[in-house]
Amino acid sequence: MPDLGRRDLFKALATGAIAIPLARTIHSDPVRPCVGPEPHWAKGIEDQRKADLGDGTYINPVVAGDHPDPTVLKDGDDYYMTFSPFFASPGLVIWHSTDLVNWAPIGTALHKPMGTVWAVDLCKYKNRYYIYLPAQQAGGDWSIHVIWADDIRGPWSEPVDLDIAGCIDPGHVVGEDGRRYLFVNGIRMIRLTDDGLATDGPLQHAYTPWQYPKDWIVEDFAPEGPKLLRRADWFYLVSAVGGTAGPPTGHMVIVARSKSVHGPWENCPHNPIVRTRSAAEPWWSRGHATLVEGPAGDWWMIYHGYENGFRTLGRQTLLEPMAWTADGWPRATGGDLSRPLRKPAGGSASADGMALSDDFSSNRFGTLWSFHRPRPYEMQRARYTGKALEFRGFGSSPADSAPLVCSVGDRAYVAEITFELSGDAEGGLLLFYNHKAFVGVGFTPDTIKTFEYAQELDWARIAKKSRHVRVRVTNDHNVVTYAYSHDDGRSWQLHTIRMEVSGIHHNVFGDFLCLKLGIYSAGSGTLRLSDFRYHAIAGNPLI
């Protein structure tokens, strides 16, 4: 081998000037967290992990992947849930269940880009559905908006700005006086008009949250996420303190109760009723809970948490059984959430999950695909044609374009897609967190590019004509491998650079997001997408 410097050696390996033998499998064990044996989930669509084990038990998460700040509505025999979309648009996907364990998306409520959308509240009042949503446009202040629909599947109204400035995390409740109120972070409250589409009074202090011991390891006090429930003579105020990320022991669930929404509020003697107490636990930063009655009248908590070793997947949705004490306080009874738990009694299993594979024969924007941080006219870049999606370029790289993204919920998976480049096009397959944090491979008509550390490795360019290419990414427990084919998948070239991505998460890059599959289209041409396939894997896949 010639005497080369490190930079020149990497370039020679990447371009094929120097070859090294490659085993058919990715050798040895990928980097895995030391958290004990991997739980055994059931296999769902595309072998995605499935909570319902089919024997009367389930294992968390009930909705895998990035589904933070769950807001849950019981509506007769049905349950509906949605989550914070953050920068994704279309956003606010509505999920449906009849047993609290099996969940499937049924539609998208918000089609207008609103900037950042956090911690919404889904509720029903007099046969009309409402979603109260905090939004912040770039450079502006937060304000709470509302959308409504007479059918949960839509159509949903255009957003109405309630002019509640600087507030997030709304929680809707009807008081003992029959009036409607929103509680927000702080914990503060404001009265609404009867139609729920305007405020009817000032924002005022409502409750001073329970304070944890000062020596606890938390991120910040940060009282947030108020969700309210009326049961018998009591209103229960469920909120979160301790910060949303940071140390895994920070986020927690606390409860207070009152005979009136106006207080005074009495703190639960068992606070916090949910908290991660050790970094050895399977789920970290647990909080933002809603109490919900099960199909047979028992009670449950739905909240989010980070999976130990997989912060890259974002905050996932957890279901924990609870009980009411003799003196009327809720207590969590799930214990170790890495083991199977008894399913809620009653109710029948509904559809669960959805296929991530897409032949592009129908429009799946919102439920599957969304743009990250789109401009108002971003959807004009996408056009369905036959079994393909034409994706017009913008910007010069993943760093200044709005990529298409979709969330995944598996610890290990393979995804493939075919690209056709027309004109001065550039496109590629990414694992994308935000514009400051992404990895992937890109293709121009004559060059293969490699992206790591949110920038192109210019020394790793490969001269290769690539107007028609099939691309594969394998993410095996945060170890990422790429391959590409110029003969429609009959033979594959293993990309010589591999990456480890376990550090791409909120505690490093902010934004409360997850590492998503992404597709970027840059330049002045068009990227034609077809035959996107996804499959969850276990162990080391064959290449």
Coordinates of C-alpha atoms in Angstrom, one line a residue, residues 102-522:
N102 CA -53.2 -0.8 19.1
W103 CA -53.1 2.6 17.3
A104 CA -53.3 3.6 13.6
P105 CA -53.4 7.0 11.9
I106 CA -56.7 8.1 10.3
G107 CA -55.9 11.5 9.0
T108 CA -54.1 14.8 9.3
A109 CA -55.6 17.9 10.9
L110 CA -53.1 20.7 10.1
H111 CA -52.2 21.4 6.4
K112 CA -51.0 24.9 6.8
P113 CA -47.3 25.5 7.8
M114 CA -47.4 27.2 11.2
G115 CA -43.7 27.3 12.0
T116 CA -43.1 25.3 15.2
V117 CA -46.1 23.6 16.8
W118 CA -45.8 22.2 20.4
A119 CA -47.8 20.2 22.9
V120 CA -51.4 20.5 21.6
D121 CA -54.7 19.5 23.3
L122 CA -57.4 17.5 21.5
C123 CA -60.8 17.7 23.1
K124 CA -64.5 17.5 22.3
Y125 CA -67.3 19.9 23.3
K126 CA -71.0 19.6 22.3
N127 CA -70.3 17.2 19.4
R128 CA -67.5 19.3 17.9
Y129 CA -63.8 18.4 18.0
Y130 CA -61.1 21.0 18.8
I131 CA -57.3 21.1 18.8
Y132 CA -55.7 23.9 20.7
L133 CA -52.2 24.4 19.3
P134 CA -49.3 26.6 20.3
A135 CA -47.4 27.9 17.2
Q136 CA -44.4 30.1 16.7
Q137 CA -43.5 31.5 13.3
A138 CA -39.8 32.2 12.7
G139 CA -38.7 35.3 14.6
G140 CA -42.1 35.7 16.3
D141 CA -43.6 35.0 19.7
W142 CA -45.7 32.0 20.7
S143 CA -49.4 32.2 20.4
I144 CA -52.2 29.6 20.9
H145 CA -54.4 28.8 18.0
V146 CA -57.4 26.6 17.6
I147 CA -58.8 24.4 14.7
W148 CA -62.1 22.6 14.8
A149 CA -64.0 19.9 13.0
D150 CA -67.4 18.2 13.2
D151 CA -65.9 14.9 12.1
I152 CA -62.6 13.7 13.7
R153 CA -61.4 12.7 10.3
G154 CA -62.0 16.2 9.0
P155 CA -62.1 18.5 7.2
W156 CA -60.5 20.7 9.9
S157 CA -60.9 24.5 9.9
E158 CA -58.2 27.0 9.2
P159 CA -56.3 28.0 12.4
V160 CA -57.8 30.8 14.5
D161 CA -55.3 32.8 16.6
L162 CA -56.6 33.2 20.1
D163 CA -53.9 35.9 20.8
I164 CA -52.7 34.1 24.0
A165 CA -49.1 35.4 23.6
G166 CA -46.1 33.6 25.0
C167 CA -47.9 30.5 26.1
I168 CA -47.6 26.8 25.2
D169 CA -49.1 23.5 26.4
P170 CA -52.8 24.2 26.4
G171 CA -55.2 22.0 28.4
H172 CA -58.9 22.4 27.9
V173 CA -61.5 21.9 30.7
V174 CA -65.1 22.7 31.4
G175 CA -65.4 24.2 34.9
E176 CA -68.0 23.6 37.5
D177 CA -69.6 26.8 36.3
G178 CA -70.2 25.3 32.8
R179 CA -67.6 27.7 31.3
R180 CA -64.7 26.7 29.1
Y181 CA -61.1 27.3 30.2
L182 CA -57.6 26.7 28.9
F183 CA -54.7 26.0 31.3
V184 CA -51.2 26.7 29.9
N185 CA -47.6 26.3 31.0
G186 CA -46.9 28.2 34.1
I187 CA -49.5 27.0 35.4
R188 CA -52.0 29.7 34.3
M189 CA -55.5 29.7 33.0
I190 CA -57.7 31.8 30.7
R191 CA -61.5 31.6 30.1
L192 CA -62.8 30.9 26.6
T193 CA -66.0 32.0 24.9
D194 CA -68.7 29.3 24.6
D195 CA -67.7 28.5 21.1
G196 CA -64.1 28.0 22.1
L197 CA -62.8 30.3 19.3
A198 CA -61.9 33.3 21.4
T199 CA -60.8 34.3 24.9
D200 CA -63.1 35.8 27.4
G201 CA -61.0 37.3 30.2
P202 CA -57.4 37.8 31.2
L203 CA -54.6 35.2 31.6
Q204 CA -54.1 34.6 35.3
H205 CA -52.1 32.4 37.7
A206 CA -53.9 29.2 38.6
Y207 CA -51.6 26.9 40.5
T208 CA -48.1 26.9 42.1
P209 CA -46.8 23.4 41.3
W210 CA -45.5 20.9 43.9
Q211 CA -41.7 21.4 44.3
Y212 CA -39.4 18.4 44.3
P213 CA -36.4 18.2 46.6
K214 CA -33.6 20.6 45.6
D215 CA -30.9 17.8 45.5
W216 CA -32.8 15.9 42.7
I217 CA -31.0 15.7 39.4
V218 CA -33.3 17.5 37.0
E219 CA -33.0 19.8 34.0
D220 CA -35.2 22.7 35.1
F221 CA -38.4 23.3 37.2
A222 CA -40.4 24.1 34.0
P223 CA -44.0 23.5 35.0
E224 CA -45.8 22.5 31.8
G225 CA -48.2 20.2 30.1
P226 CA -51.4 20.7 32.2
K227 CA -54.1 18.2 31.5
L228 CA -57.4 18.3 33.4
L229 CA -59.9 15.6 34.3
R230 CA -63.1 15.8 36.3
R231 CA -63.9 12.6 38.3
A232 CA -66.7 12.6 40.9
D233 CA -66.5 15.8 42.9
W234 CA -62.9 16.6 42.0
F235 CA -61.0 18.2 39.2
Y236 CA -57.5 16.6 38.8
L237 CA -54.7 18.7 37.4
V238 CA -51.9 16.6 35.9
S239 CA -48.8 18.4 34.9
A240 CA -45.1 18.0 34.4
V241 CA -42.0 19.5 36.1
G242 CA -38.3 18.9 36.0
G243 CA -37.6 19.7 32.3
T244 CA -38.4 17.7 29.2
A245 CA -34.9 16.2 28.4
G246 CA -31.5 16.8 30.0
P247 CA -30.7 14.2 32.7
P248 CA -32.9 11.1 32.4
T249 CA -34.1 11.6 35.9
G250 CA -35.6 15.1 35.3
H251 CA -39.0 14.9 33.7
M252 CA -41.8 13.8 36.0
V253 CA -45.6 13.7 36.5
I254 CA -47.3 15.5 39.4
V255 CA -51.0 15.8 40.4
A256 CA -53.1 18.2 42.3
R257 CA -56.9 18.3 42.8
S258 CA -59.6 20.9 43.6
K259 CA -63.4 21.1 43.8
S260 CA -63.2 24.1 41.5
V261 CA -61.1 24.9 38.4
H262 CA -60.4 28.2 40.3
G263 CA -58.7 26.3 43.2
P264 CA -57.5 26.1 45.8
W265 CA -55.4 23.1 44.6
E266 CA -54.2 20.3 46.9
N267 CA -51.0 18.5 46.0
C268 CA -51.0 14.7 45.8
P269 CA -49.2 13.2 48.8
H270 CA -47.6 10.7 46.4
N271 CA -46.0 13.2 44.0
P272 CA -44.4 12.6 41.7
I273 CA -46.6 9.7 40.5
V274 CA -44.2 9.0 37.6
R275 CA -40.5 9.6 37.4
T276 CA -37.4 7.9 36.1
R277 CA -35.3 7.4 39.2
S278 CA -32.2 5.8 37.6
A279 CA -30.4 5.9 34.3
A280 CA -30.5 2.1 34.4
E281 CA -34.2 2.1 33.7
P282 CA -35.5 1.3 30.2
W283 CA -37.4 4.6 29.7
W284 CA -35.9 8.1 30.5
S285 CA -37.5 11.5 31.0
R286 CA -41.0 10.2 31.5
G287 CA -43.7 12.8 31.7
H288 CA -46.5 14.9 30.0
A289 CA -49.2 12.5 31.1
T290 CA -52.9 12.2 30.5
L291 CA -55.2 10.1 32.7
V292 CA -57.7 8.1 30.6
E293 CA -60.4 5.6 31.5
G294 CA -60.1 2.2 29.8
P295 CA -62.8 0.4 27.9
A296 CA -63.9 -1.6 31.0
G297 CA -63.7 1.3 33.4
D298 CA -60.1 0.8 34.7
W299 CA -57.7 3.7 34.5
W300 CA -54.4 4.3 32.6
M301 CA -51.8 6.9 32.0
I302 CA -50.4 7.8 28.6
Y303 CA -47.2 9.8 28.5
H304 CA -43.9 10.1 26.6
G305 CA -40.3 9.0 27.3
Y306 CA -36.9 8.5 25.7
E307 CA -35.8 4.9 25.2
N308 CA -32.6 4.1 27.0
G309 CA -29.8 4.1 24.4
F310 CA -32.1 5.4 21.6
R311 CA -32.7 9.1 22.1
T312 CA -32.3 9.2 18.4
L313 CA -35.9 7.9 18.1
G314 CA -37.3 10.9 20.0
R315 CA -39.9 10.7 22.7
Q316 CA -42.2 7.7 22.3
T317 CA -45.7 7.0 23.6
L318 CA -46.0 4.9 26.7
L319 CA -49.0 3.3 28.4
E320 CA -49.0 2.5 32.1
P321 CA -51.8 1.1 34.3
M322 CA -52.9 3.1 37.3
A323 CA -55.2 2.8 40.3
W324 CA -57.1 5.2 42.5
T325 CA -56.3 5.1 46.2
A326 CA -59.1 4.9 48.8
D327 CA -58.7 8.6 49.4
G328 CA -59.0 9.5 45.7
W329 CA -55.5 9.9 44.4
P330 CA -54.0 8.3 41.2
R331 CA -51.0 5.9 41.6
A332 CA -48.9 4.4 38.8
T333 CA -48.8 0.6 39.0
G334 CA -46.8 -0.5 35.9
G335 CA -43.4 -1.0 37.6
D336 CA -40.8 -2.1 35.1
L337 CA -42.0 -0.8 31.7
S338 CA -39.5 -3.1 29.8
R339 CA -41.6 -6.2 30.6
P340 CA -45.0 -7.2 29.3
L341 CA -48.1 -5.7 31.1
R342 CA -51.7 -6.8 31.1
K343 CA -53.7 -5.1 28.4
P344 CA -56.7 -2.9 29.3
A345 CA -59.8 -5.1 29.8
G346 CA -62.7 -4.8 27.4
G347 CA -62.5 -3.3 23.9
S348 CA -61.5 -5.0 20.8
A349 CA -58.1 -4.7 19.1
S350 CA -58.2 -2.1 16.3
A351 CA -55.8 -1.6 13.4
D352 CA -52.2 -1.0 14.5
G353 CA -49.4 1.0 12.8
M354 CA -49.0 1.7 9.1
A355 CA -46.7 0.7 6.3
L356 CA -43.8 3.0 5.7
S357 CA -43.2 1.6 2.3
D358 CA -44.7 3.7 -0.5
D359 CA -45.1 3.1 -4.2
F360 CA -46.3 6.7 -4.6
S361 CA -49.5 5.7 -6.2
S362 CA -51.5 7.8 -3.7
N363 CA -50.9 11.0 -1.7
R364 CA -49.5 10.1 1.8
F365 CA -48.4 13.6 2.8
G366 CA -49.2 14.2 6.5
T367 CA -49.6 10.6 7.6
L368 CA -46.3 9.4 6.2
W369 CA -44.4 12.2 4.5
S370 CA -43.9 15.8 5.6
F371 CA -41.5 18.7 4.9
H372 CA -39.1 19.8 7.6
R373 CA -39.4 23.5 8.2
P374 CA -41.3 24.2 5.0
R375 CA -41.9 27.6 3.4
P376 CA -45.6 28.4 2.7
Y377 CA -45.4 27.1 -0.9
E378 CA -43.3 24.0 -0.3
M379 CA -46.0 21.6 -1.5
Q380 CA -45.6 23.1 -4.9
R381 CA -42.3 21.3 -5.2
A382 CA -44.1 17.8 -5.1
R383 CA -46.2 16.3 -7.9
Y384 CA -47.5 12.8 -8.2
T385 CA -47.2 11.2 -11.6
G386 CA -48.1 7.5 -12.0
K387 CA -46.3 5.5 -9.4
A388 CA -43.7 8.2 -8.7
L389 CA -43.3 11.5 -7.0
E390 CA -41.5 14.3 -8.8
F391 CA -39.7 16.4 -6.3
R392 CA -38.4 19.7 -7.6
G393 CA -35.0 20.9 -6.3
F394 CA -34.4 23.8 -4.0
G395 CA -31.1 25.0 -2.5
S396 CA -27.7 23.4 -3.0
S397 CA -27.6 20.6 -0.4
P398 CA -29.5 19.1 2.5
A399 CA -28.3 22.1 4.6
D400 CA -30.4 24.7 2.8
S401 CA -33.3 22.7 1.4
A402 CA -36.5 21.5 3.0
P403 CA -36.2 17.7 2.8
L404 CA -39.1 15.2 2.8
V405 CA -39.0 13.2 6.1
C406 CA -40.8 10.3 7.7
S407 CA -40.5 9.0 11.3
V408 CA -39.4 5.5 12.2
G409 CA -39.9 3.6 15.4
D410 CA -37.5 0.7 15.2
R411 CA -34.1 0.2 16.7
A412 CA -32.8 -1.3 13.4
Y413 CA -34.2 -1.1 9.9
V414 CA -33.4 -1.0 6.1
A415 CA -34.8 1.5 3.7
E416 CA -34.5 1.7 -0.1
I417 CA -35.6 4.1 -2.8
T418 CA -35.0 4.6 -6.5
F419 CA -34.0 8.1 -7.8
E420 CA -34.1 9.4 -11.3
L421 CA -32.4 12.8 -11.9
S422 CA -33.4 15.2 -14.6
G423 CA -31.8 18.4 -15.5
D424 CA -29.3 19.9 -13.1
A425 CA -30.7 17.8 -10.2
E426 CA -29.1 16.5 -7.0
G427 CA -30.8 14.2 -4.5
G428 CA -30.1 11.8 -1.8
L429 CA -31.2 9.6 1.1
L430 CA -30.5 10.9 4.6
L431 CA -30.9 10.3 8.3
F432 CA -32.0 13.8 9.1
Y433 CA -32.4 15.5 12.5
N434 CA -32.3 19.1 11.5
H435 CA -30.2 21.3 9.2
K436 CA -27.4 21.3 11.8
A437 CA -27.4 17.5 12.1
F438 CA -27.8 14.9 9.3
V439 CA -25.9 12.2 7.5
G440 CA -26.4 10.5 4.2
V441 CA -25.4 10.0 0.6
G442 CA -26.3 12.2 -2.4
F443 CA -26.2 11.9 -6.2
T444 CA -25.6 14.3 -9.0
P445 CA -25.6 13.2 -12.7
D446 CA -21.9 12.5 -12.4
T447 CA -20.9 12.3 -8.7
I448 CA -21.7 10.5 -5.5
K449 CA -21.5 12.6 -2.4
T450 CA -21.2 11.7 1.3
F451 CA -22.6 13.8 4.1
E452 CA -21.5 13.5 7.7
Y453 CA -21.5 16.1 10.6
A454 CA -24.1 18.0 8.6
Q455 CA -21.7 18.8 5.8
E456 CA -20.3 17.1 2.7
L457 CA -17.0 15.2 3.0
D458 CA -15.6 16.7 -0.2
W459 CA -12.6 14.3 -0.1
A460 CA -15.0 11.4 -0.3
R461 CA -16.6 12.3 -3.7
I462 CA -16.9 9.4 -6.1
A463 CA -17.0 10.1 -9.9
K464 CA -19.9 8.0 -11.1
K465 CA -22.7 8.6 -13.5
S466 CA -25.9 8.3 -11.5
R467 CA -29.0 9.6 -13.3
H468 CA -30.8 6.4 -12.3
V469 CA -29.8 4.8 -9.0
R470 CA -31.3 2.8 -6.2
V471 CA -30.1 3.7 -2.8
R472 CA -30.2 1.7 0.5
V473 CA -29.5 2.9 4.1
T474 CA -29.2 0.4 7.0
N475 CA -29.5 1.7 10.5
D476 CA -28.6 -1.1 12.9
H477 CA -28.8 0.1 16.5
N478 CA -27.4 3.5 15.4
V479 CA -24.6 2.1 13.2
V480 CA -25.3 3.3 9.6
T481 CA -24.3 1.7 6.3
Y482 CA -25.1 2.8 2.8
A483 CA -25.2 0.9 -0.5
Y484 CA -26.3 1.8 -4.0
S485 CA -27.2 0.0 -7.2
H486 CA -27.2 1.1 -10.9
D487 CA -29.1 -1.9 -12.1
D488 CA -32.3 -1.7 -10.2
G489 CA -31.1 -3.7 -7.2
R490 CA -29.7 -6.7 -9.0
S491 CA -26.2 -5.9 -7.6
W492 CA -25.1 -3.5 -4.9
Q493 CA -22.0 -1.5 -4.2
L494 CA -21.3 -1.1 -0.5
H495 CA -20.4 2.5 0.3
T496 CA -17.1 2.5 2.1
I497 CA -17.9 5.0 4.8
R498 CA -20.0 4.0 7.9
M499 CA -21.3 6.2 10.6
E500 CA -22.4 6.0 14.2
V501 CA -25.3 8.3 15.0
S502 CA -26.3 7.7 18.6
G503 CA -25.4 11.3 19.6
I504 CA -27.8 13.0 17.1
H505 CA -30.6 13.9 19.5
H506 CA -32.1 16.9 21.5
N507 CA -29.5 17.0 24.3
V508 CA -26.8 17.8 21.6
F509 CA -28.7 19.6 18.8
G510 CA -31.9 20.9 20.5
D511 CA -35.3 21.2 18.8
F512 CA -36.9 18.2 20.6
L513 CA -36.8 16.1 17.4
C514 CA -35.7 12.7 16.3
L515 CA -33.5 11.2 13.6
K516 CA -35.8 10.7 10.6
L517 CA -35.5 9.1 7.2
G518 CA -35.1 12.0 4.8
I519 CA -34.9 12.7 1.1
Y520 CA -33.5 15.9 -0.3
S521 CA -33.8 17.4 -3.7
A522 CA -31.4 20.3 -4.6

